[in-house]
Amino acid sequence: MTALLSVQDLVVDYGKIRALKGLGLEVAEGELVAVIGSNGAGKTTLMRTISSLLRPTSGSITFEGKDLVSVPAHEVVRRGIAHVPEGRRVFAQQSVRDNLLLGAFLPLRAGKKAQVEEDLERMYTTFPRLRERQDQLAGTLSGGEQQMLAIARALVSRPKLLLLDEPSMGLAPVIIDEVFRLIERLKASRATTILLVEQLAFRALEVADRAYVIEQGHIRTSGPAKEMLANPDVQRAYLGAVTAH
Ligand code: ATP
């Protein structure tokens, strides 16, 4: 497997707190890889470090074979990595359309207006509700619609790698169904490679090709998602809890 993203021996500290303790994982082009784990395991820290929002104490991250650790966050975006952070942050005081245009900042700056219009059209086809609400302020959308907008904004930049941090967070179960149907469609289109971090282990394993279980800053186990669903240790530690959701 040639890795699109490769993370090795990653150590990340918040002052005296060691959040990642030598973590490694790989994502190949076209894959949907899930990282599952409970509260505080280090999932968000991993995503923020890949995006260069946090600097690791040691270890390496490479994307398309090139180092990412010493690269500033805006350059990570330019290289083709889009991050949808936990808590679906949208620009509440901006319209839906303007939020999408913010995602298209790089092609707009490069004068590719026609490409951006085409990409917005593609997003409106994928997310018809965003088309209906394109002039509405993003802050007035429902939680589920805001999550869709946050994902659409990331996709407008045509990323090679999409980092999705807990897309289910704070959403009602029917909306979570909708978000996961969308993730499934993105996977089927193979337009972007996806690294998905989720506490809802069952949901994540159902859509993923492969998965890693992260526990207290370490990878405890990894494998094909279907095998993980059948793994008694994973079932006991993560899937039992999920049925309560
Ligand atoms: P959750 O699913 O609850 O979001 P997580 O797996 O994403 O959890 P992280 O947010 O990455 O976990 O946190 C990993 C560890 O680092 C936790 O022990 C957490 O308390 C600690 N941590 C996270 N952010 C900070 C911070 N800014 N300062 C100090 N410690 C932090």
Short mmCIF file of N, CA, C and O in Angstrom, two decimals, residues 63-115:
data_model
loop_
_atom_site.label_atom_id
_atom_site.label_comp_id
_atom_site.label_asym_id
_atom_site.label_seq_id
_atom_site.Cartn_x
_atom_site.Cartn_y
_atom_site.Cartn_z
N PHE A 63 2.59 13.66 3.71
CA PHE A 63 1.44 13.64 2.81
C PHE A 63 2.02 13.63 1.40
O PHE A 63 2.86 14.48 1.07
N GLU A 64 1.60 12.68 0.59
CA GLU A 64 2.18 12.46 -0.73
C GLU A 64 3.70 12.40 -0.65
O GLU A 64 4.41 12.97 -1.48
N GLY A 65 4.18 11.77 0.42
CA GLY A 65 5.62 11.57 0.58
C GLY A 65 6.39 12.77 1.10
O GLY A 65 7.60 12.67 1.31
N LYS A 66 5.69 13.90 1.32
CA LYS A 66 6.40 15.10 1.76
C LYS A 66 6.03 15.44 3.20
O LYS A 66 4.88 15.29 3.61
N ASP A 67 7.01 15.97 3.92
CA ASP A 67 6.82 16.32 5.33
C ASP A 67 5.71 17.35 5.51
O ASP A 67 5.59 18.30 4.74
N LEU A 68 4.88 17.15 6.55
CA LEU A 68 3.83 18.13 6.87
C LEU A 68 4.09 18.85 8.18
O LEU A 68 3.52 19.91 8.43
N VAL A 69 4.96 18.29 9.01
CA VAL A 69 5.13 18.80 10.37
C VAL A 69 5.65 20.23 10.40
O VAL A 69 5.20 21.05 11.21
N SER A 70 6.56 20.54 9.51
CA SER A 70 7.16 21.87 9.56
C SER A 70 6.44 22.86 8.66
O SER A 70 6.92 23.96 8.39
N VAL A 71 5.25 22.47 8.21
CA VAL A 71 4.51 23.27 7.24
C VAL A 71 3.39 24.04 7.95
O VAL A 71 2.68 23.46 8.77
N PRO A 72 3.22 25.35 7.70
CA PRO A 72 2.14 26.08 8.38
C PRO A 72 0.75 25.62 7.93
O PRO A 72 0.61 25.06 6.83
N ALA A 73 -0.26 25.88 8.76
CA ALA A 73 -1.61 25.35 8.51
C ALA A 73 -2.16 25.76 7.14
O ALA A 73 -2.77 24.95 6.45
N HIS A 74 -1.92 27.01 6.71
CA HIS A 74 -2.48 27.43 5.42
C HIS A 74 -1.86 26.67 4.26
O HIS A 74 -2.49 26.42 3.24
N GLU A 75 -0.59 26.26 4.45
CA GLU A 75 0.09 25.49 3.41
C GLU A 75 -0.46 24.05 3.36
O GLU A 75 -0.52 23.43 2.30
N VAL A 76 -0.86 23.54 4.54
CA VAL A 76 -1.46 22.20 4.58
C VAL A 76 -2.75 22.21 3.75
O VAL A 76 -3.01 21.29 2.97
N VAL A 77 -3.53 23.28 3.88
CA VAL A 77 -4.76 23.42 3.08
C VAL A 77 -4.40 23.47 1.60
O VAL A 77 -5.02 22.81 0.77
N ARG A 78 -3.38 24.24 1.27
CA ARG A 78 -2.96 24.38 -0.13
C ARG A 78 -2.51 23.05 -0.74
O ARG A 78 -2.71 22.80 -1.92
N ARG A 79 -1.96 22.21 0.12
CA ARG A 79 -1.51 20.91 -0.39
C ARG A 79 -2.66 19.94 -0.63
O ARG A 79 -2.47 18.85 -1.15
N GLY A 80 -3.87 20.32 -0.17
CA GLY A 80 -5.04 19.49 -0.50
C GLY A 80 -5.66 18.76 0.68
O GLY A 80 -6.33 17.74 0.50
N ILE A 81 -5.44 19.29 1.90
CA ILE A 81 -6.06 18.67 3.07
C ILE A 81 -7.12 19.63 3.63
O ILE A 81 -6.80 20.77 3.96
N ALA A 82 -8.36 19.17 3.70
CA ALA A 82 -9.44 20.00 4.25
C ALA A 82 -9.92 19.38 5.56
O ALA A 82 -10.12 18.17 5.63
N HIS A 83 -10.09 20.20 6.57
CA HIS A 83 -10.40 19.74 7.92
C HIS A 83 -11.79 20.25 8.32
O HIS A 83 -12.02 21.46 8.30
N VAL A 84 -12.68 19.34 8.62
CA VAL A 84 -13.99 19.74 9.18
C VAL A 84 -13.90 19.51 10.68
O VAL A 84 -13.95 18.37 11.14
N PRO A 85 -13.72 20.58 11.46
CA PRO A 85 -13.46 20.38 12.89
C PRO A 85 -14.69 19.92 13.65
O PRO A 85 -15.82 20.04 13.16
N GLU A 86 -14.44 19.41 14.83
CA GLU A 86 -15.51 19.02 15.74
C GLU A 86 -16.38 20.25 15.99
O GLU A 86 -15.86 21.36 16.07
N GLY A 87 -17.68 20.04 16.12
CA GLY A 87 -18.54 21.16 16.49
C GLY A 87 -18.95 22.03 15.32
O GLY A 87 -19.42 23.14 15.49
N ARG A 88 -18.77 21.48 14.07
CA ARG A 88 -19.26 22.11 12.83
C ARG A 88 -19.23 23.63 12.87
O ARG A 88 -20.26 24.29 12.84
N ARG A 89 -18.04 24.19 12.90
CA ARG A 89 -17.95 25.65 12.94
C ARG A 89 -18.23 26.26 11.58
O ARG A 89 -17.48 26.05 10.63
N VAL A 90 -19.33 27.00 11.51
CA VAL A 90 -19.62 27.77 10.29
C VAL A 90 -19.58 29.24 10.67
O VAL A 90 -19.59 29.59 11.86
N PHE A 91 -19.50 30.11 9.67
CA PHE A 91 -19.53 31.55 9.95
C PHE A 91 -20.99 31.96 10.07
O PHE A 91 -21.68 32.15 9.07
N ALA A 92 -21.45 32.07 11.33
CA ALA A 92 -22.88 32.22 11.61
C ALA A 92 -23.48 33.46 10.98
O ALA A 92 -24.63 33.46 10.54
N GLN A 93 -22.69 34.53 10.90
CA GLN A 93 -23.21 35.81 10.40
C GLN A 93 -23.08 35.96 8.89
O GLN A 93 -23.35 37.02 8.35
N GLN A 94 -22.60 34.92 8.25
CA GLN A 94 -22.47 34.96 6.79
C GLN A 94 -23.52 34.04 6.17
O GLN A 94 -23.96 33.08 6.81
N SER A 95 -23.88 34.33 4.94
CA SER A 95 -24.87 33.49 4.26
C SER A 95 -24.27 32.12 3.95
O SER A 95 -23.04 31.95 3.98
N VAL A 96 -25.14 31.19 3.63
CA VAL A 96 -24.69 29.85 3.24
C VAL A 96 -23.75 29.96 2.04
O VAL A 96 -22.66 29.37 2.01
N ARG A 97 -24.14 30.75 1.04
CA ARG A 97 -23.32 30.90 -0.16
C ARG A 97 -21.94 31.48 0.19
O ARG A 97 -20.91 31.00 -0.29
N ASP A 98 -21.92 32.50 1.06
CA ASP A 98 -20.63 33.10 1.42
C ASP A 98 -19.76 32.10 2.19
O ASP A 98 -18.54 32.10 2.04
N ASN A 99 -20.39 31.27 3.03
CA ASN A 99 -19.61 30.23 3.72
C ASN A 99 -18.95 29.30 2.70
O ASN A 99 -17.78 28.95 2.84
N LEU A 100 -19.69 28.94 1.66
CA LEU A 100 -19.13 28.04 0.63
C LEU A 100 -18.01 28.75 -0.13
O LEU A 100 -16.98 28.15 -0.43
N LEU A 101 -18.22 30.05 -0.39
CA LEU A 101 -17.18 30.79 -1.12
C LEU A 101 -15.90 30.89 -0.29
O LEU A 101 -14.79 30.89 -0.83
N LEU A 102 -16.06 30.96 1.05
CA LEU A 102 -14.85 30.99 1.90
C LEU A 102 -14.05 29.70 1.73
O LEU A 102 -12.82 29.71 1.78
N GLY A 103 -14.77 28.59 1.51
CA GLY A 103 -14.08 27.31 1.27
C GLY A 103 -13.35 27.32 -0.07
O GLY A 103 -12.43 26.54 -0.29
N ALA A 104 -13.79 28.21 -0.96
CA ALA A 104 -13.19 28.28 -2.30
C ALA A 104 -12.17 29.39 -2.38
O ALA A 104 -11.81 29.84 -3.47
N PHE A 105 -11.66 29.81 -1.25
CA PHE A 105 -10.73 30.94 -1.19
C PHE A 105 -9.53 30.76 -2.14
O PHE A 105 -9.18 31.67 -2.89
N LEU A 106 -8.95 29.56 -2.12
CA LEU A 106 -7.73 29.38 -2.93
C LEU A 106 -8.00 29.47 -4.44
O LEU A 106 -7.35 30.27 -5.11
N PRO A 107 -8.98 28.71 -4.97
CA PRO A 107 -9.25 28.87 -6.41
C PRO A 107 -9.73 30.27 -6.77
O PRO A 107 -9.40 30.77 -7.85
N LEU A 108 -10.46 30.94 -5.87
CA LEU A 108 -10.92 32.31 -6.18
C LEU A 108 -9.72 33.24 -6.31
O LEU A 108 -9.64 34.06 -7.21
N ARG A 109 -8.78 33.07 -5.39
CA ARG A 109 -7.59 33.92 -5.41
C ARG A 109 -6.78 33.67 -6.69
O ARG A 109 -6.13 34.57 -7.21
N ALA A 110 -6.88 32.43 -7.17
CA ALA A 110 -6.15 32.10 -8.40
C ALA A 110 -6.94 32.50 -9.65
O ALA A 110 -6.55 32.16 -10.77
N GLY A 111 -8.10 33.19 -9.44
CA GLY A 111 -8.89 33.68 -10.58
C GLY A 111 -9.74 32.62 -11.26
O GLY A 111 -10.21 32.81 -12.38
N LYS A 112 -9.96 31.47 -10.57
CA LYS A 112 -10.72 30.38 -11.22
C LYS A 112 -12.22 30.48 -10.86
O LYS A 112 -12.78 29.58 -10.23
N LYS A 113 -12.82 31.58 -11.29
CA LYS A 113 -14.23 31.83 -10.94
C LYS A 113 -15.18 30.79 -11.51
O LYS A 113 -16.10 30.34 -10.83
N ALA A 114 -14.93 30.42 -12.78
CA ALA A 114 -15.83 29.47 -13.44
C ALA A 114 -15.78 28.12 -12.72
O ALA A 114 -16.81 27.49 -12.48
N GLN A 115 -14.56 27.71 -12.32
CA GLN A 115 -14.41 26.45 -11.59
C GLN A 115 -15.18 26.50 -10.26
O GLN A 115 -15.85 25.55 -9.87
#
